[in-house]
């Protein structure tokens, strides 16, 4: 198998690849396959979030997995933005250096397209609502946007769009049209609405603005 992928894109995506014991599920590496209209698609997931990146200049001869070792990650961080990872059999080649056993088959990678399709179809057909997310994952999503190029925007921003409390949210970043993310929500523990302690403050503010006094509470019969 042969491939050539933007190393910075692969490195950024690897932040969302599963680490440790889930290697048997095939989530411990970054996955790549050819894009039907040209270039390559780079995907990483840990089962709770997915990032999908289009490398317009990339090439992949067959679905592949890329395992970034600490040495390879260090080399990519020190390289320029246009540096590419290529292959020599099962070895990754980066800036003339071979990294053994970093390239494998992508046949074992989960069917990520189904998860993405469900999330996108829900956004098109259902009313949008709020969902609750892991704070660390949200912070990671912000970092992901920066790593993929959003940091160069004059006013970088991130958008989460979800349908229900149980639906995965679509993640978009300004300045990053070549990538998007899907983040699965947590079980909701927060009640949507202004906290009870804020209601007297709002009532007092309304009375001050309108000149009307708050209505007295009725006693229970």
XYZ file of C-alpha atoms in Angstrom:
221
model
C 0.000 0.000 0.000
C 1.109 3.524 -0.745
C 0.107 6.809 0.833
C 1.160 10.413 1.146
C -0.575 12.477 3.824
C -0.095 15.888 5.343
C 1.759 15.098 8.559
C 0.313 18.001 10.555
C -3.241 16.909 9.733
C -2.485 13.336 10.782
C -0.872 14.552 14.007
C -3.823 16.814 14.853
C -6.321 14.008 14.230
C -4.316 11.573 16.361
C -5.283 13.526 19.481
C -8.736 11.922 19.197
C -7.541 8.381 18.528
C -8.230 5.900 21.323
C -5.248 5.065 23.507
C -4.382 1.932 25.456
C -6.750 -0.998 25.910
C -9.072 -0.241 22.994
C -6.404 -1.155 20.457
C -8.329 -4.363 19.701
C -11.190 -2.244 18.367
C -8.857 -0.571 15.926
C -9.230 2.890 17.409
C -5.624 3.313 18.498
C -4.467 4.685 15.148
C -5.451 7.287 12.594
C -7.372 5.888 9.636
C -7.142 7.126 6.034
C -8.819 6.264 2.748
C -9.048 7.808 -0.709
C -11.611 10.550 -1.322
C -13.843 9.743 -4.341
C -13.301 13.241 -5.773
C -9.562 13.399 -5.083
C -7.262 13.652 -2.114
C -7.545 11.598 1.070
C -9.837 11.451 4.096
C -8.215 11.243 7.539
C -10.301 9.999 10.483
C -9.712 9.402 14.171
C -12.126 8.401 16.921
C -12.134 7.161 20.492
C -15.748 6.004 20.409
C -17.126 9.247 21.865
C -15.886 11.772 19.317
C -14.825 11.686 15.691
C -12.764 14.082 13.610
C -12.832 13.876 9.801
C -10.269 15.832 7.768
C -9.953 16.200 3.991
C -6.344 16.309 2.831
C -6.876 17.671 -0.677
C -3.308 16.881 -1.734
C -3.159 13.469 -0.055
C -3.125 10.058 -1.721
C -4.005 6.608 -0.357
C -3.912 3.462 -2.501
C -5.935 1.381 -0.003
C -7.633 1.988 3.401
C -4.763 2.368 5.858
C -4.041 2.935 9.526
C -1.218 5.156 10.753
C 0.188 4.596 14.222
C 2.151 7.640 15.342
C 4.955 6.571 17.670
C 6.425 9.143 20.096
C 9.479 9.525 17.845
C 7.350 10.151 14.766
C 5.151 12.655 16.611
C 8.221 14.544 17.786
C 9.561 14.726 14.231
C 6.239 15.977 12.846
C 5.952 18.708 15.486
C 9.378 20.030 14.476
C 8.630 19.931 10.740
C 6.974 22.443 8.426
C 3.244 22.594 7.730
C 3.533 20.981 4.284
C 5.653 17.963 5.288
C 4.143 14.615 4.276
C 4.122 11.093 5.692
C 4.788 8.464 3.022
C 5.310 4.699 3.144
C 7.832 1.990 2.481
C 5.839 -1.179 3.014
C 4.719 -1.287 6.656
C 7.111 1.494 7.561
C 6.276 5.175 7.646
C 8.784 7.474 5.980
C 9.045 11.049 7.155
C 11.693 13.463 5.939
C 13.938 10.596 4.879
C 13.701 8.644 8.141
C 12.003 5.215 8.348
C 9.674 4.495 11.278
C 9.069 0.709 11.554
C 5.621 -0.857 11.822
C 3.677 2.409 11.723
C 1.504 1.629 8.697
C -1.170 -1.062 8.630
C -4.408 -2.082 6.974
C -7.463 0.041 7.649
C -9.891 -2.817 7.020
C -10.538 -3.275 10.746
C -11.555 0.347 11.350
C -15.207 0.815 12.463
C -17.792 2.078 9.977
C -17.469 5.737 10.905
C -19.595 6.892 7.956
C -22.728 5.481 9.584
C -22.218 7.547 12.748
C -21.574 10.688 10.714
C -24.601 10.055 8.476
C -26.944 9.625 11.441
C -25.711 12.836 13.048
C -25.978 14.861 9.826
C -29.377 13.402 8.854
C -30.744 14.257 12.302
C -29.589 17.852 11.892
C -31.446 18.122 8.595
C -34.747 16.600 9.719
C -35.251 17.457 13.396
C -35.548 20.547 15.541
C -32.317 21.536 17.245
C -31.946 21.331 20.994
C -29.303 21.413 23.693
C -27.081 18.615 24.963
C -24.533 18.201 27.752
C -20.882 17.457 26.974
C -17.761 16.378 28.801
C -15.846 19.578 29.608
C -12.475 18.001 28.776
C -13.755 16.903 25.371
C -14.987 20.436 24.681
C -11.541 21.806 25.579
C -9.984 19.181 23.297
C -12.319 20.267 20.495
C -11.077 23.838 20.866
C -7.468 22.605 20.700
C -8.324 20.477 17.655
C -9.619 23.518 15.792
C -6.416 25.406 16.523
C -4.257 22.480 15.423
C -6.119 22.204 12.118
C -5.552 25.851 11.228
C -8.265 27.781 13.049
C -5.736 29.606 15.215
C -4.798 31.773 12.222
C -8.291 33.288 12.125
C -8.574 36.879 13.461
C -11.589 35.799 15.547
C -11.351 32.005 15.919
C -14.549 30.319 17.024
C -16.188 26.925 17.407
C -19.785 25.864 16.856
C -21.636 22.894 18.353
C -24.964 21.924 16.762
C -27.039 19.143 18.306
C -30.574 17.837 17.862
C -31.549 16.185 21.127
C -29.927 15.420 24.453
C -28.922 12.033 23.045
C -27.667 13.059 19.595
C -24.068 13.547 18.592
C -23.201 17.197 18.016
C -21.682 18.496 14.793
C -18.499 20.486 15.512
C -17.352 23.207 13.120
C -14.444 25.650 13.359
C -13.925 28.983 11.625
C -10.980 28.813 9.264
C -11.160 25.003 9.061
C -13.420 24.175 6.077
C -11.461 20.961 5.440
C -12.523 19.243 8.696
C -15.426 18.671 11.064
C -16.062 16.706 14.231
C -18.804 14.707 15.907
C -19.035 14.687 19.709
C -21.315 12.315 21.612
C -23.129 13.830 24.616
C -23.112 12.799 28.256
C -26.183 11.732 30.153
C -27.807 15.046 31.014
C -27.639 16.065 34.676
C -28.206 19.793 34.235
C -31.731 21.197 33.961
C -32.063 23.635 31.066
C -33.106 27.062 32.293
C -32.140 29.971 34.486
C -31.283 28.843 38.048
C -33.912 29.547 40.682
C -31.588 31.939 42.500
C -31.602 34.205 39.427
C -35.368 34.624 39.213
C -35.668 37.240 42.007
C -32.860 39.198 40.362
C -34.686 39.193 37.027
C -37.987 40.110 38.653
C -36.401 43.050 40.479
C -34.728 44.213 37.261
C -38.014 44.040 35.351
C -39.764 46.063 38.059
C -37.049 48.715 37.883
C -37.312 48.967 34.095
C -41.114 48.922 33.794
C -42.024 50.575 37.081
C -44.294 47.671 37.938
C -44.049 46.015 41.286
C -43.622 42.241 41.410
C -46.942 40.447 41.854
C -47.340 39.052 45.382
C -47.294 35.298 45.642
C -50.696 33.767 46.219
C -51.088 31.687 49.318
C -52.080 28.120 48.793
C -55.746 27.442 49.453
